[in-house]
Each structure stands twice: as structure tokens, then as C-alpha cells.
Amino acid sequence: DFIKDKTPVTVDVVFVDPQFMYVKVVSNIKYNVNATTKLSSDIRTAVLSKISTHNTTNLEGFKKTVYYTKLTKDIDSADDSIVSNDTEIRAIKIINPAIDSDQSYEINYGFPFESETGVVLNTAEYHYGHTIQSSAFTYQGNRCILIDDTRGVLYVARLTGGIVEVKKSIGNVDYTNGIVTIQNLVVSNYEGSGIKIYARSKTKDFSSTKNVILAIKDEDVTVTVTPVKLWRILKT
């Protein structure tokens, strides 16, 4: 006879803190003033409400996908007077570096990035910040951001009067695998609760992985509304 081992089996449950990826939404709306009595502010409020509802209905969870066409259709449906929307979305990851401390990061977005490498016309042409940009922080006494050069190098760039001045290479961008590497970043301050790293996806739709919550926060939505006059001509 076989002797059965009656030793109790224990299972260790490991809880992993969820990570977050957010969506930056910039939408420029045109609406027909001849089709409504509403003000631009009313249209903007309606659009913001639609984006919020889209987030609650379709996102705010693990392994979610933001579908660009679905989002823009929801924006169009905010009011019958809307004739068009020009909307851009980017993925956001947030880092929280310790102040005045040397910090390095490997940030994996989980999808390929868009790159302009294929359309560079000559070896001297760089399109800084096309794929990767960040929110502002203080670096060596200057107000700076992070930008890429579409060639795979990440830079710290100083912001002065609306002009971006590249200061120092600080890491790398893997466009194929969607990974941003930051090396030896020392900041003395940053704006908001963290440094937001904005990334442009290779496709207009992008998804979060199984341990990442994807969501749109109100603070990351910018809506601009422009009235236009369109007339319907009746033929007799």
C-alpha cells in the first residue's frame, strides 16, 4: 500500500500593488451655432461629461483598451450641434523621484511607440519630443522637461519663454518595445504629484497589461470649443 503524505499544503498569496497608466486627451471641438442655442461653455461641459462617462464605462480597470474611434464617436455624440472633433490621445506614466536624489527608471508602457525615424530627411534632422515628452520639473536650477529625439535618445531640455533648449542626454527610448529608460536623474522639484511621462502609441488604440489599471483622469483632459456657422440651403 502507498503511504499518503498528510502534511498540510500551504499556499502563499502574494499581493501585488496595481500600477496605473493614464490617458491624455486633447480635443478641439467645432460646433454649429446655427443648430443650437447653447454656448461654447455648455458644449465643453457636455464633452467633458461624455469623456468622463466613457472612462467609467470602458476603462478604469486591468487589461483595458482605449479605442480611439469609440472615444471620438462618444465626443461627437455629446451634442447634436457638434460638427467635428480633432482629438489626440497619449499614454501617461508617472514617476515620483525623491528630491535631490539620483534616480533611475525603466518604464514599460506595454505597446510600441510611434517614431518619425522613417521620415528623417537628413542626418542633421531631429524631431525632439515627437514621441516622448514630460511634465515640468526643476533640474540644475532650470525649469525642464524630458523629450526624445526620435532616434532613441532621451534628453533633459530647458524651457525658457516657450523655447526648448536641449541640455543633456539622460536615457534611451525603445520604440519597438515601448520602454523608456531614465538614468541618474536628479530633480529639486516637480509640478504636481509626480512627473508625467507622455508617450505616443504607434497605433491610435492602446491597452494596459494585466497588472496595470488604465483610466482617464479629469486633470488630463483638455477641451477647446470653437463655434462655426453652417447654413442649410433649402431647394425649391
PDB file of C-alpha atoms in Angstrom:
ATOM      1  CA  ASP A   1       0.000   0.000   0.000  1.00  0.00           C
ATOM      2  CA  PHE A   2       1.072   3.583  -0.708  1.00  0.00           C
ATOM      3  CA  ILE A   3       1.575   5.817   2.310  1.00  0.00           C
ATOM      4  CA  LYS A   4      -0.178   9.115   1.811  1.00  0.00           C
ATOM      5  CA  ASP A   5       1.569  12.243   2.981  1.00  0.00           C
ATOM      6  CA  LYS A   6      -0.943  14.086   5.115  1.00  0.00           C
ATOM      7  CA  THR A   7       1.245  17.153   5.606  1.00  0.00           C
ATOM      8  CA  PRO A   8      -0.945  20.237   5.130  1.00  0.00           C
ATOM      9  CA  VAL A   9      -0.276  22.124   1.925  1.00  0.00           C
ATOM     10  CA  THR A  10       0.183  25.864   2.394  1.00  0.00           C
ATOM     11  CA  VAL A  11      -0.297  28.418  -0.351  1.00  0.00           C
ATOM     12  CA  ASP A  12       1.432  31.760  -0.131  1.00  0.00           C
ATOM     13  CA  VAL A  13      -0.710  34.542  -1.517  1.00  0.00           C
ATOM     14  CA  VAL A  14       1.311  37.437  -2.861  1.00  0.00           C
ATOM     15  CA  PHE A  15      -0.485  40.737  -3.290  1.00  0.00           C
ATOM     16  CA  VAL A  16       0.988  42.973  -5.966  1.00  0.00           C
ATOM     17  CA  ASP A  17       0.196  46.670  -5.824  1.00  0.00           C
ATOM     18  CA  PRO A  18      -1.535  47.744  -9.032  1.00  0.00           C
ATOM     19  CA  GLN A  19       0.218  50.086 -11.402  1.00  0.00           C
ATOM     20  CA  PHE A  20      -1.529  52.862 -13.293  1.00  0.00           C
ATOM     21  CA  MET A  21      -1.420  54.200 -16.822  1.00  0.00           C
ATOM     22  CA  TYR A  22      -3.494  57.223 -17.707  1.00  0.00           C
ATOM     23  CA  VAL A  23      -4.707  58.745 -20.961  1.00  0.00           C
ATOM     24  CA  LYS A  24      -4.019  62.316 -22.007  1.00  0.00           C
ATOM     25  CA  VAL A  25      -6.915  63.642 -24.114  1.00  0.00           C
ATOM     26  CA  VAL A  26      -6.683  66.877 -26.104  1.00  0.00           C
ATOM     27  CA  SER A  27      -9.827  67.552 -28.119  1.00  0.00           C
ATOM     28  CA  ASN A  28     -10.595  70.530 -30.360  1.00  0.00           C
ATOM     29  CA  ILE A  29     -14.334  70.764 -30.991  1.00  0.00           C
ATOM     30  CA  LYS A  30     -16.225  72.679 -33.679  1.00  0.00           C
ATOM     31  CA  TYR A  31     -19.960  73.152 -33.308  1.00  0.00           C
ATOM     32  CA  ASN A  32     -22.610  74.835 -35.439  1.00  0.00           C
ATOM     33  CA  VAL A  33     -24.011  77.897 -33.662  1.00  0.00           C
ATOM     34  CA  ASN A  34     -26.952  77.890 -36.082  1.00  0.00           C
ATOM     35  CA  ALA A  35     -28.023  74.481 -34.817  1.00  0.00           C
ATOM     36  CA  THR A  36     -28.240  75.270 -31.105  1.00  0.00           C
ATOM     37  CA  THR A  37     -28.874  77.994 -28.561  1.00  0.00           C
ATOM     38  CA  LYS A  38     -26.154  76.634 -26.293  1.00  0.00           C
ATOM     39  CA  LEU A  39     -22.956  78.496 -25.503  1.00  0.00           C
ATOM     40  CA  SER A  40     -19.434  77.227 -26.109  1.00  0.00           C
ATOM     41  CA  SER A  41     -19.135  76.609 -22.367  1.00  0.00           C
ATOM     42  CA  ASP A  42     -22.232  74.380 -22.493  1.00  0.00           C
ATOM     43  CA  ILE A  43     -20.758  72.319 -25.330  1.00  0.00           C
ATOM     44  CA  ARG A  44     -17.466  71.985 -23.467  1.00  0.00           C
ATOM     45  CA  THR A  45     -19.260  70.792 -20.324  1.00  0.00           C
ATOM     46  CA  ALA A  46     -21.184  68.219 -22.358  1.00  0.00           C
ATOM     47  CA  VAL A  47     -17.996  66.923 -23.973  1.00  0.00           C
ATOM     48  CA  LEU A  48     -16.209  66.644 -20.627  1.00  0.00           C
ATOM     49  CA  SER A  49     -19.174  64.700 -19.264  1.00  0.00           C
ATOM     50  CA  LYS A  50     -19.082  62.309 -22.237  1.00  0.00           C
ATOM     51  CA  ILE A  51     -15.360  61.668 -21.771  1.00  0.00           C
ATOM     52  CA  SER A  52     -15.920  61.005 -18.071  1.00  0.00           C
ATOM     53  CA  THR A  53     -18.726  58.560 -18.876  1.00  0.00           C
ATOM     54  CA  HIS A  54     -16.539  56.872 -21.498  1.00  0.00           C
ATOM     55  CA  ASN A  55     -13.879  56.364 -18.852  1.00  0.00           C
ATOM     56  CA  THR A  56     -16.320  54.895 -16.322  1.00  0.00           C
ATOM     57  CA  THR A  57     -17.966  52.610 -18.886  1.00  0.00           C
ATOM     58  CA  ASN A  58     -14.951  51.395 -20.855  1.00  0.00           C
ATOM     59  CA  LEU A  59     -11.822  51.910 -18.768  1.00  0.00           C
ATOM     60  CA  GLU A  60     -10.888  52.114 -15.072  1.00  0.00           C
ATOM     61  CA  GLY A  61      -9.706  48.515 -14.868  1.00  0.00           C
ATOM     62  CA  PHE A  62      -6.987  45.962 -15.658  1.00  0.00           C
ATOM     63  CA  LYS A  63      -6.266  44.857 -19.243  1.00  0.00           C
ATOM     64  CA  LYS A  64      -8.406  47.629 -20.735  1.00  0.00           C
ATOM     65  CA  THR A  65      -8.090  49.213 -24.170  1.00  0.00           C
ATOM     66  CA  VAL A  66      -8.733  52.804 -25.165  1.00  0.00           C
ATOM     67  CA  TYR A  67     -10.274  52.652 -28.638  1.00  0.00           C
ATOM     68  CA  TYR A  68      -9.681  55.951 -30.404  1.00  0.00           C
ATOM     69  CA  THR A  69     -12.671  55.711 -32.758  1.00  0.00           C
ATOM     70  CA  LYS A  70     -15.058  54.796 -29.954  1.00  0.00           C
ATOM     71  CA  LEU A  71     -13.822  57.695 -27.831  1.00  0.00           C
ATOM     72  CA  THR A  72     -14.151  60.235 -30.645  1.00  0.00           C
ATOM     73  CA  LYS A  73     -17.646  58.964 -31.510  1.00  0.00           C
ATOM     74  CA  ASP A  74     -18.670  59.477 -27.892  1.00  0.00           C
ATOM     75  CA  ILE A  75     -17.274  63.006 -28.052  1.00  0.00           C
ATOM     76  CA  ASP A  76     -19.260  63.732 -31.222  1.00  0.00           C
ATOM     77  CA  SER A  77     -22.414  62.462 -29.546  1.00  0.00           C
ATOM     78  CA  ALA A  78     -22.113  64.973 -26.696  1.00  0.00           C
ATOM     79  CA  ASP A  79     -24.356  67.410 -28.618  1.00  0.00           C
ATOM     80  CA  ASP A  80     -26.149  67.378 -31.972  1.00  0.00           C
ATOM     81  CA  SER A  81     -24.542  70.696 -32.932  1.00  0.00           C
ATOM     82  CA  ILE A  82     -21.004  69.260 -32.906  1.00  0.00           C
ATOM     83  CA  VAL A  83     -19.719  69.020 -36.471  1.00  0.00           C
ATOM     84  CA  SER A  84     -16.192  67.731 -35.833  1.00  0.00           C
ATOM     85  CA  ASN A  85     -13.576  66.904 -33.236  1.00  0.00           C
ATOM     86  CA  ASP A  86      -9.820  66.790 -33.702  1.00  0.00           C
ATOM     87  CA  THR A  87      -8.651  64.639 -30.819  1.00  0.00           C
ATOM     88  CA  GLU A  88      -5.223  63.414 -29.780  1.00  0.00           C
ATOM     89  CA  ILE A  89      -4.531  60.829 -27.094  1.00  0.00           C
ATOM     90  CA  ARG A  90      -1.302  59.843 -25.389  1.00  0.00           C
ATOM     91  CA  ALA A  91      -0.439  57.365 -22.659  1.00  0.00           C
ATOM     92  CA  ILE A  92       0.827  58.665 -19.332  1.00  0.00           C
ATOM     93  CA  LYS A  93       3.070  57.005 -16.791  1.00  0.00           C
ATOM     94  CA  ILE A  94       4.013  58.872 -13.623  1.00  0.00           C
ATOM     95  CA  ILE A  95       7.282  58.770 -11.696  1.00  0.00           C
ATOM     96  CA  ASN A  96       7.801  60.199  -8.203  1.00  0.00           C
ATOM     97  CA  PRO A  97      11.524  60.844  -7.813  1.00  0.00           C
ATOM     98  CA  ALA A  98      12.930  61.631  -4.392  1.00  0.00           C
ATOM     99  CA  ILE A  99      14.050  65.262  -4.271  1.00  0.00           C
ATOM    100  CA  ASP A 100      17.790  65.869  -4.785  1.00  0.00           C
ATOM    101  CA  SER A 101      18.420  62.147  -5.126  1.00  0.00           C
ATOM    102  CA  ASP A 102      19.956  60.228  -8.026  1.00  0.00           C
ATOM    103  CA  GLN A 103      17.133  58.160  -9.558  1.00  0.00           C
ATOM    104  CA  SER A 104      16.957  55.725 -12.472  1.00  0.00           C
ATOM    105  CA  TYR A 105      13.859  54.180 -14.058  1.00  0.00           C
ATOM    106  CA  GLU A 106      12.784  51.643 -16.649  1.00  0.00           C
ATOM    107  CA  ILE A 107       9.208  52.490 -17.661  1.00  0.00           C
ATOM    108  CA  ASN A 108       7.392  49.855 -19.711  1.00  0.00           C
ATOM    109  CA  TYR A 109       4.217  51.011 -21.460  1.00  0.00           C
ATOM    110  CA  GLY A 110       3.462  47.599 -22.940  1.00  0.00           C
ATOM    111  CA  PHE A 111       2.973  48.695 -26.562  1.00  0.00           C
ATOM    112  CA  PRO A 112       5.150  50.018 -29.431  1.00  0.00           C
ATOM    113  CA  PHE A 113       5.724  53.756 -29.744  1.00  0.00           C
ATOM    114  CA  GLU A 114       5.237  55.905 -32.802  1.00  0.00           C
ATOM    115  CA  SER A 115       8.529  57.120 -34.246  1.00  0.00           C
ATOM    116  CA  GLU A 116       9.415  59.543 -37.012  1.00  0.00           C
ATOM    117  CA  THR A 117      12.697  57.775 -37.728  1.00  0.00           C
ATOM    118  CA  GLY A 118      11.460  56.632 -41.124  1.00  0.00           C
ATOM    119  CA  VAL A 119      10.783  60.160 -42.362  1.00  0.00           C
ATOM    120  CA  VAL A 120      14.010  61.868 -41.277  1.00  0.00           C
ATOM    121  CA  LEU A 121      15.317  63.625 -44.387  1.00  0.00           C
ATOM    122  CA  ASN A 122      18.974  64.010 -43.424  1.00  0.00           C
ATOM    123  CA  THR A 123      21.362  63.048 -40.662  1.00  0.00           C
ATOM    124  CA  ALA A 124      21.144  66.504 -39.065  1.00  0.00           C
ATOM    125  CA  GLU A 125      17.370  66.495 -38.650  1.00  0.00           C
ATOM    126  CA  TYR A 126      15.894  65.728 -35.247  1.00  0.00           C
ATOM    127  CA  HIS A 127      12.241  65.964 -34.233  1.00  0.00           C
ATOM    128  CA  TYR A 128      12.545  66.484 -30.495  1.00  0.00           C
ATOM    129  CA  GLY A 129       9.620  65.467 -28.343  1.00  0.00           C
ATOM    130  CA  HIS A 130       7.586  63.842 -31.090  1.00  0.00           C
ATOM    131  CA  THR A 131       7.077  60.577 -29.184  1.00  0.00           C
ATOM    132  CA  ILE A 132       8.075  61.257 -25.568  1.00  0.00           C
ATOM    133  CA  GLN A 133       7.510  64.407 -23.507  1.00  0.00           C
ATOM    134  CA  SER A 134       7.104  65.001 -19.804  1.00  0.00           C
ATOM    135  CA  SER A 135       5.562  67.488 -17.447  1.00  0.00           C
ATOM    136  CA  ALA A 136       7.867  70.134 -15.992  1.00  0.00           C
ATOM    137  CA  PHE A 137      10.387  69.727 -13.203  1.00  0.00           C
ATOM    138  CA  THR A 138      13.349  71.674 -11.809  1.00  0.00           C
ATOM    139  CA  TYR A 139      16.754  70.401 -12.902  1.00  0.00           C
ATOM    140  CA  GLN A 140      20.003  72.208 -12.010  1.00  0.00           C
ATOM    141  CA  GLY A 141      18.000  75.336 -11.203  1.00  0.00           C
ATOM    142  CA  ASN A 142      16.114  75.353 -14.513  1.00  0.00           C
ATOM    143  CA  ARG A 143      12.527  74.505 -15.447  1.00  0.00           C
ATOM    144  CA  CYS A 144      12.906  71.458 -17.676  1.00  0.00           C
ATOM    145  CA  ILE A 145      11.105  68.594 -19.399  1.00  0.00           C
ATOM    146  CA  LEU A 146      12.114  65.230 -20.854  1.00  0.00           C
ATOM    147  CA  ILE A 147      11.970  64.802 -24.649  1.00  0.00           C
ATOM    148  CA  ASP A 148      13.115  62.198 -27.159  1.00  0.00           C
ATOM    149  CA  ASP A 149      14.892  62.831 -30.476  1.00  0.00           C
ATOM    150  CA  THR A 150      13.035  60.094 -32.486  1.00  0.00           C
ATOM    151  CA  ARG A 151      16.418  58.327 -32.736  1.00  0.00           C
ATOM    152  CA  GLY A 152      16.235  56.539 -29.394  1.00  0.00           C
ATOM    153  CA  VAL A 153      17.886  59.079 -27.089  1.00  0.00           C
ATOM    154  CA  LEU A 154      16.090  60.803 -24.202  1.00  0.00           C
ATOM    155  CA  TYR A 155      17.120  64.315 -23.181  1.00  0.00           C
ATOM    156  CA  VAL A 156      16.581  66.871 -20.454  1.00  0.00           C
ATOM    157  CA  ALA A 157      15.530  70.124 -22.135  1.00  0.00           C
ATOM    158  CA  ARG A 158      15.234  73.565 -20.554  1.00  0.00           C
ATOM    159  CA  LEU A 159      12.037  75.577 -21.031  1.00  0.00           C
ATOM    160  CA  THR A 160      12.615  79.293 -21.471  1.00  0.00           C
ATOM    161  CA  GLY A 161       9.948  81.580 -22.877  1.00  0.00           C
ATOM    162  CA  GLY A 162       8.290  78.841 -24.890  1.00  0.00           C
ATOM    163  CA  ILE A 163      11.627  77.718 -26.377  1.00  0.00           C
ATOM    164  CA  VAL A 164      13.012  74.238 -25.697  1.00  0.00           C
ATOM    165  CA  GLU A 165      16.794  74.033 -25.290  1.00  0.00           C
ATOM    166  CA  VAL A 166      18.305  70.541 -25.205  1.00  0.00           C
ATOM    167  CA  LYS A 167      20.731  70.281 -22.282  1.00  0.00           C
ATOM    168  CA  LYS A 168      21.806  66.696 -21.618  1.00  0.00           C
ATOM    169  CA  SER A 169      21.120  63.098 -22.645  1.00  0.00           C
ATOM    170  CA  ILE A 170      19.509  61.287 -19.742  1.00  0.00           C
ATOM    171  CA  GLY A 171      18.411  57.902 -21.115  1.00  0.00           C
ATOM    172  CA  ASN A 172      17.029  55.906 -24.014  1.00  0.00           C
ATOM    173  CA  VAL A 173      13.745  55.107 -25.764  1.00  0.00           C
ATOM    174  CA  ASP A 174      12.973  51.648 -27.144  1.00  0.00           C
ATOM    175  CA  TYR A 175      10.272  52.427 -29.716  1.00  0.00           C
ATOM    176  CA  THR A 176       9.683  48.789 -30.684  1.00  0.00           C
ATOM    177  CA  ASN A 177       9.003  47.517 -27.170  1.00  0.00           C
ATOM    178  CA  GLY A 178       7.626  50.737 -25.670  1.00  0.00           C
ATOM    179  CA  ILE A 179      10.228  51.218 -22.947  1.00  0.00           C
ATOM    180  CA  VAL A 180      11.645  54.490 -21.623  1.00  0.00           C
ATOM    181  CA  THR A 181      14.891  54.266 -19.648  1.00  0.00           C
ATOM    182  CA  ILE A 182      15.932  57.201 -17.450  1.00  0.00           C
ATOM    183  CA  GLN A 183      19.410  57.218 -15.918  1.00  0.00           C
ATOM    184  CA  ASN A 184      20.732  59.281 -12.989  1.00  0.00           C
ATOM    185  CA  LEU A 185      18.000  61.904 -12.918  1.00  0.00           C
ATOM    186  CA  VAL A 186      18.294  64.392 -10.042  1.00  0.00           C
ATOM    187  CA  VAL A 187      15.444  66.880  -9.617  1.00  0.00           C
ATOM    188  CA  SER A 188      14.994  69.555  -6.969  1.00  0.00           C
ATOM    189  CA  ASN A 189      11.256  69.967  -7.561  1.00  0.00           C
ATOM    190  CA  TYR A 190       8.422  68.947  -9.862  1.00  0.00           C
ATOM    191  CA  GLU A 191       4.988  70.288 -10.662  1.00  0.00           C
ATOM    192  CA  GLY A 192       2.038  68.314  -9.348  1.00  0.00           C
ATOM    193  CA  SER A 193       2.123  64.964  -7.589  1.00  0.00           C
ATOM    194  CA  GLY A 194       4.749  63.489  -9.920  1.00  0.00           C
ATOM    195  CA  ILE A 195       6.479  63.780 -13.284  1.00  0.00           C
ATOM    196  CA  LYS A 196       4.136  62.687 -16.058  1.00  0.00           C
ATOM    197  CA  ILE A 197       5.805  60.920 -18.999  1.00  0.00           C
ATOM    198  CA  TYR A 198       3.617  61.242 -22.110  1.00  0.00           C
ATOM    199  CA  ALA A 199       4.067  58.630 -24.852  1.00  0.00           C
ATOM    200  CA  ARG A 200       2.569  58.469 -28.329  1.00  0.00           C
ATOM    201  CA  SER A 201       1.448  54.958 -29.310  1.00  0.00           C
ATOM    202  CA  LYS A 202       2.293  53.508 -32.740  1.00  0.00           C
ATOM    203  CA  THR A 203      -1.426  52.855 -33.204  1.00  0.00           C
ATOM    204  CA  LYS A 204      -4.334  55.036 -32.125  1.00  0.00           C
ATOM    205  CA  ASP A 205      -5.624  52.262 -29.847  1.00  0.00           C
ATOM    206  CA  PHE A 206      -3.538  51.055 -26.903  1.00  0.00           C
ATOM    207  CA  SER A 207      -4.060  48.706 -23.972  1.00  0.00           C
ATOM    208  CA  SER A 208      -2.911  48.152 -20.415  1.00  0.00           C
ATOM    209  CA  THR A 209      -1.439  44.863 -19.237  1.00  0.00           C
ATOM    210  CA  LYS A 210      -2.900  42.536 -16.604  1.00  0.00           C
ATOM    211  CA  ASN A 211      -1.440  44.377 -13.600  1.00  0.00           C
ATOM    212  CA  VAL A 212      -1.985  47.915 -14.910  1.00  0.00           C
ATOM    213  CA  ILE A 213      -5.151  49.980 -14.469  1.00  0.00           C
ATOM    214  CA  LEU A 214      -5.933  52.200 -17.459  1.00  0.00           C
ATOM    215  CA  ALA A 215      -8.014  55.332 -16.867  1.00  0.00           C
ATOM    216  CA  ILE A 216      -8.700  58.927 -17.915  1.00  0.00           C
ATOM    217  CA  LYS A 217      -8.389  61.500 -15.137  1.00  0.00           C
ATOM    218  CA  ASP A 218     -10.193  64.835 -15.376  1.00  0.00           C
ATOM    219  CA  GLU A 219      -6.925  66.733 -14.959  1.00  0.00           C
ATOM    220  CA  ASP A 220      -5.543  65.099 -18.110  1.00  0.00           C
ATOM    221  CA  VAL A 221      -8.388  66.244 -20.371  1.00  0.00           C
ATOM    222  CA  THR A 222      -8.196  69.472 -22.401  1.00  0.00           C
ATOM    223  CA  VAL A 223     -11.221  70.505 -24.465  1.00  0.00           C
ATOM    224  CA  THR A 224     -11.284  73.581 -26.711  1.00  0.00           C
ATOM    225  CA  VAL A 225     -14.557  74.597 -28.359  1.00  0.00           C
ATOM    226  CA  THR A 226     -14.817  76.751 -31.497  1.00  0.00           C
ATOM    227  CA  PRO A 227     -18.173  77.994 -32.872  1.00  0.00           C
ATOM    228  CA  VAL A 228     -18.738  77.902 -36.631  1.00  0.00           C
ATOM    229  CA  LYS A 229     -21.690  78.984 -38.762  1.00  0.00           C
ATOM    230  CA  LEU A 230     -23.147  76.432 -41.116  1.00  0.00           C
ATOM    231  CA  TRP A 231     -26.285  77.092 -43.127  1.00  0.00           C
ATOM    232  CA  ARG A 232     -28.649  74.563 -44.604  1.00  0.00           C
ATOM    233  CA  ILE A 233     -29.889  75.641 -48.026  1.00  0.00           C
ATOM    234  CA  LEU A 234     -33.378  74.531 -48.947  1.00  0.00           C
ATOM    235  CA  LYS A 235     -34.034  73.992 -52.650  1.00  0.00           C
ATOM    236  CA  THR A 236     -37.483  74.797 -54.025  1.00  0.00           C
TER     237      THR A 236
END
